[in-house]
Short mmCIF file of N, CA and C in Angstrom, two decimals:
data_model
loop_
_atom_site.label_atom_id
_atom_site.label_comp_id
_atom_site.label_asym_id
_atom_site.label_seq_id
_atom_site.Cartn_x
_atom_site.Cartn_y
_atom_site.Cartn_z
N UNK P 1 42.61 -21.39 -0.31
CA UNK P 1 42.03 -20.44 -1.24
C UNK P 1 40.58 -20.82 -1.60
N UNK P 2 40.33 -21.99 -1.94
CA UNK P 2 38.88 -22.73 -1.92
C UNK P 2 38.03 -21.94 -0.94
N UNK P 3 38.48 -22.04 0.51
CA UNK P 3 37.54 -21.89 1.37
C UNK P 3 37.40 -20.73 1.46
N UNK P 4 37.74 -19.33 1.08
CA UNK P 4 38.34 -18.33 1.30
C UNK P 4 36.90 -17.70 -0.03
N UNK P 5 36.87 -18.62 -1.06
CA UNK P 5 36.19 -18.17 -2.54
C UNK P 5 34.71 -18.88 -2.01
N UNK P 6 34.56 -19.72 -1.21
CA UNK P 6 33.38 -20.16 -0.98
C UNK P 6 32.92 -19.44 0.30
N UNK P 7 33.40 -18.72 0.98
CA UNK P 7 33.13 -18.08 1.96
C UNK P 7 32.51 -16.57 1.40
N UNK P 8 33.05 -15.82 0.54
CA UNK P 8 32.80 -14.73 -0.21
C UNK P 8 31.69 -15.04 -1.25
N UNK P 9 31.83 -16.09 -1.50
CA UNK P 9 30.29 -16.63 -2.29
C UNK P 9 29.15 -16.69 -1.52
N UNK P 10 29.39 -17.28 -0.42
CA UNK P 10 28.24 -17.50 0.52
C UNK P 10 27.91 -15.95 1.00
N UNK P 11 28.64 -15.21 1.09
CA UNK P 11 28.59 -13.59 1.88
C UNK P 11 28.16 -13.12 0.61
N UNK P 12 28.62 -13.27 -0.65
CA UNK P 12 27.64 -12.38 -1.85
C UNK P 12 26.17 -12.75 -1.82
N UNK P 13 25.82 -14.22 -1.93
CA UNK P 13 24.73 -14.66 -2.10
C UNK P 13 23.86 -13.91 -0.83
N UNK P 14 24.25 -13.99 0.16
CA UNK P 14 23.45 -13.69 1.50
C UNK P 14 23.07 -12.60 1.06
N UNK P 15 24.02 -11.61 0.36
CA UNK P 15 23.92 -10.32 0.78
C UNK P 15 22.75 -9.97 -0.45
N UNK P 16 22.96 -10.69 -1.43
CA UNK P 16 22.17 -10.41 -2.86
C UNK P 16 20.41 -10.77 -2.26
N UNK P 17 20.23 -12.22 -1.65
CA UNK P 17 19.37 -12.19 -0.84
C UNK P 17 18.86 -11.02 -0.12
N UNK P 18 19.52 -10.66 0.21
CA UNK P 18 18.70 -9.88 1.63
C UNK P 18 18.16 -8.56 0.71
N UNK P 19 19.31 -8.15 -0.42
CA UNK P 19 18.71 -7.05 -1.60
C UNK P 19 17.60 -6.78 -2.08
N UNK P 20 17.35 -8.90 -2.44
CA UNK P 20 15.86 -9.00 -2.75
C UNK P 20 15.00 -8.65 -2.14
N UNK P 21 15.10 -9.10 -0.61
CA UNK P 21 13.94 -9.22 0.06
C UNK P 21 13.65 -7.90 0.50
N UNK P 22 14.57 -7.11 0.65
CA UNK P 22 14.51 -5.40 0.76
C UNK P 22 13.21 -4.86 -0.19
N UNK P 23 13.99 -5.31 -1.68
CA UNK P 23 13.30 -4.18 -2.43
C UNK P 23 11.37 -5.14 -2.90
N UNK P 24 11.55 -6.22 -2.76
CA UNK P 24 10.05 -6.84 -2.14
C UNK P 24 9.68 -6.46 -0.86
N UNK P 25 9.85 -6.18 -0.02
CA UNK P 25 8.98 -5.51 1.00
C UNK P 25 9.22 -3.33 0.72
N UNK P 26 9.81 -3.22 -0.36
CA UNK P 26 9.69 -2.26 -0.30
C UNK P 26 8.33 -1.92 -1.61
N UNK P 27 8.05 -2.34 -2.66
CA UNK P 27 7.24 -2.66 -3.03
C UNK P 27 6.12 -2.95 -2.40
N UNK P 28 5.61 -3.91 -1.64
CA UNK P 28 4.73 -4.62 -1.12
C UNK P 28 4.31 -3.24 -0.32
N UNK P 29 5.25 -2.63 0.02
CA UNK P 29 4.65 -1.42 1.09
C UNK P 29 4.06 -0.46 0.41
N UNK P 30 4.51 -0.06 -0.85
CA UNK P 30 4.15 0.78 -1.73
C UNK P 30 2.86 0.40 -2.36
N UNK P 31 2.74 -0.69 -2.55
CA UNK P 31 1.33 -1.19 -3.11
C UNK P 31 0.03 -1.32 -1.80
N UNK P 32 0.67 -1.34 -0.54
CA UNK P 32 -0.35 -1.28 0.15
C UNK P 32 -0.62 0.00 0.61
N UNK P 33 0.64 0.73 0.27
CA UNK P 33 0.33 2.48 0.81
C UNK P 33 -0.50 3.12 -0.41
N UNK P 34 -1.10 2.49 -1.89
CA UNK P 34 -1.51 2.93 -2.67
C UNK P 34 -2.91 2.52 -2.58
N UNK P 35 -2.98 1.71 -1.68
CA UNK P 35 -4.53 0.67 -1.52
C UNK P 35 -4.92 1.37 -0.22
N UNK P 36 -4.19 1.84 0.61
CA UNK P 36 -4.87 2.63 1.54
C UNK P 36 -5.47 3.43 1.28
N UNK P 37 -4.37 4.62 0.04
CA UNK P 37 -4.88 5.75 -0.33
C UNK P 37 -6.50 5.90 -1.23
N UNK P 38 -6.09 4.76 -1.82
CA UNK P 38 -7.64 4.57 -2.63
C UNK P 38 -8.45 3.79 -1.85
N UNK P 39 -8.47 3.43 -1.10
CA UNK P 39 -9.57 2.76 0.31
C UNK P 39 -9.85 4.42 0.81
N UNK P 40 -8.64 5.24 1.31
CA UNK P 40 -9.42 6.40 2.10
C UNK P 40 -10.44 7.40 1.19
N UNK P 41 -9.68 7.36 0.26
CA UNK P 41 -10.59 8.32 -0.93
C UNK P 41 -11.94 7.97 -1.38
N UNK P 42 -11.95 6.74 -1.42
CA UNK P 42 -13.20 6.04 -1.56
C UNK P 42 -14.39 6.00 -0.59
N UNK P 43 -13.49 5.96 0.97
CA UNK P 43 -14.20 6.28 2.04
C UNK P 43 -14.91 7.90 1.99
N UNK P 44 -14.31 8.65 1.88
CA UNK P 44 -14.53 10.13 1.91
C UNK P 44 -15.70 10.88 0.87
N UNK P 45 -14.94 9.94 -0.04
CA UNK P 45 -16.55 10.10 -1.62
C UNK P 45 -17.75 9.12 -1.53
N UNK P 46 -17.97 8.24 -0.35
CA UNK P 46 -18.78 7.77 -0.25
C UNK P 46 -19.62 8.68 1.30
N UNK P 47 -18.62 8.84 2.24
CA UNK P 47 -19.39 9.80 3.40
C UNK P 47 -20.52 11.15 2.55
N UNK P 48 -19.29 11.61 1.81
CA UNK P 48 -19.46 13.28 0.73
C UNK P 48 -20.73 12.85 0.67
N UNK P 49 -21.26 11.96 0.09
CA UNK P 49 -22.04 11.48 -1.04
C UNK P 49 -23.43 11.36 -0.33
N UNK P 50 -22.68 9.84 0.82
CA UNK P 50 -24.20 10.39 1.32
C UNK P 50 -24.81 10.88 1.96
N UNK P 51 -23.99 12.33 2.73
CA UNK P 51 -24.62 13.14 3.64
C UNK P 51 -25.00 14.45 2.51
N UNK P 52 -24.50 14.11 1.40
CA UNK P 52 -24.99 15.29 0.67
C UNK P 52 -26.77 14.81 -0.05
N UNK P 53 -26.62 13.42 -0.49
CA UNK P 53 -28.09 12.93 -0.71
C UNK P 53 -28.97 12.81 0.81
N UNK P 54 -28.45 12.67 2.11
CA UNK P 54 -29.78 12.42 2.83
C UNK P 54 -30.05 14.15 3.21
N UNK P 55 -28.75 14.99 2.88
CA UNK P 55 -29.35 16.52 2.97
C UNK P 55 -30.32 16.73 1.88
N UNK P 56 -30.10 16.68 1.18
CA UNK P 56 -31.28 16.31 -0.82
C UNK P 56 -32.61 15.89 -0.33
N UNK P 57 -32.39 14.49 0.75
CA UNK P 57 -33.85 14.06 0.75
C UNK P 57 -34.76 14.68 2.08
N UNK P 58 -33.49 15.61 3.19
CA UNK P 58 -34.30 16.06 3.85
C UNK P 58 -35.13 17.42 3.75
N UNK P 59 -34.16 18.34 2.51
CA UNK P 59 -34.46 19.19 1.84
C UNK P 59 -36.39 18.66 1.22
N UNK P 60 -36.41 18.04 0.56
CA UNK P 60 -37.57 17.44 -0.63
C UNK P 60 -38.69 17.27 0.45
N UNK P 61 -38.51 16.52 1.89
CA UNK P 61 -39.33 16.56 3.21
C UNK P 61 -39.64 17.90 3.35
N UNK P 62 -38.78 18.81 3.25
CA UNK P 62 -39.32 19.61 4.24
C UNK P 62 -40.38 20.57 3.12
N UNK P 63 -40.48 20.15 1.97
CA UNK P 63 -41.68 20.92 1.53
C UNK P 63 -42.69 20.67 0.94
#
C-alpha cells in the first residue's frame, strides 16, 4: 500500500508540475504576443510619421 501511495504522489506531483509549466509558458507567450503587438504599432506610427514629415518637408522645398 506504501508503494502504491508513493507512486500516485509521484504521478500527482509530475502532473501538478507539468500544470505549472503549461500555464508559465502560456503567459510568457501572452506577454510576448503583447510586446510584438506594441513593437508593430510602434513600427507603423513611426513609418506614418516619417513619410508624412519628409512629405511636409518636400512640400516647404517645393516653394
Amino acid at each position: 500500500m506504501t508503494n502504491e501511495k508513493r507512486i500516485i504522489v509521484d504521478i500527482l506531483l509530475l502532473a501538478m508540475a507539468l500544470a505549472a509549466f503549461a500555464i508559465a509558458a502560456w503567459l510568457a507567450l501572452k506577454v510576448l504576443l503583447v510586446l510584438l503587438a506594441i513593437v508593430t504599432f510602434a513600427s507603423v506610427c513611426f513609418i506614418y510619421g516619417y513619410s508624412a514629415c519628409k512629405e511636409k518637408m518636400t512640400a516647404r522645398d517645393e516653394r
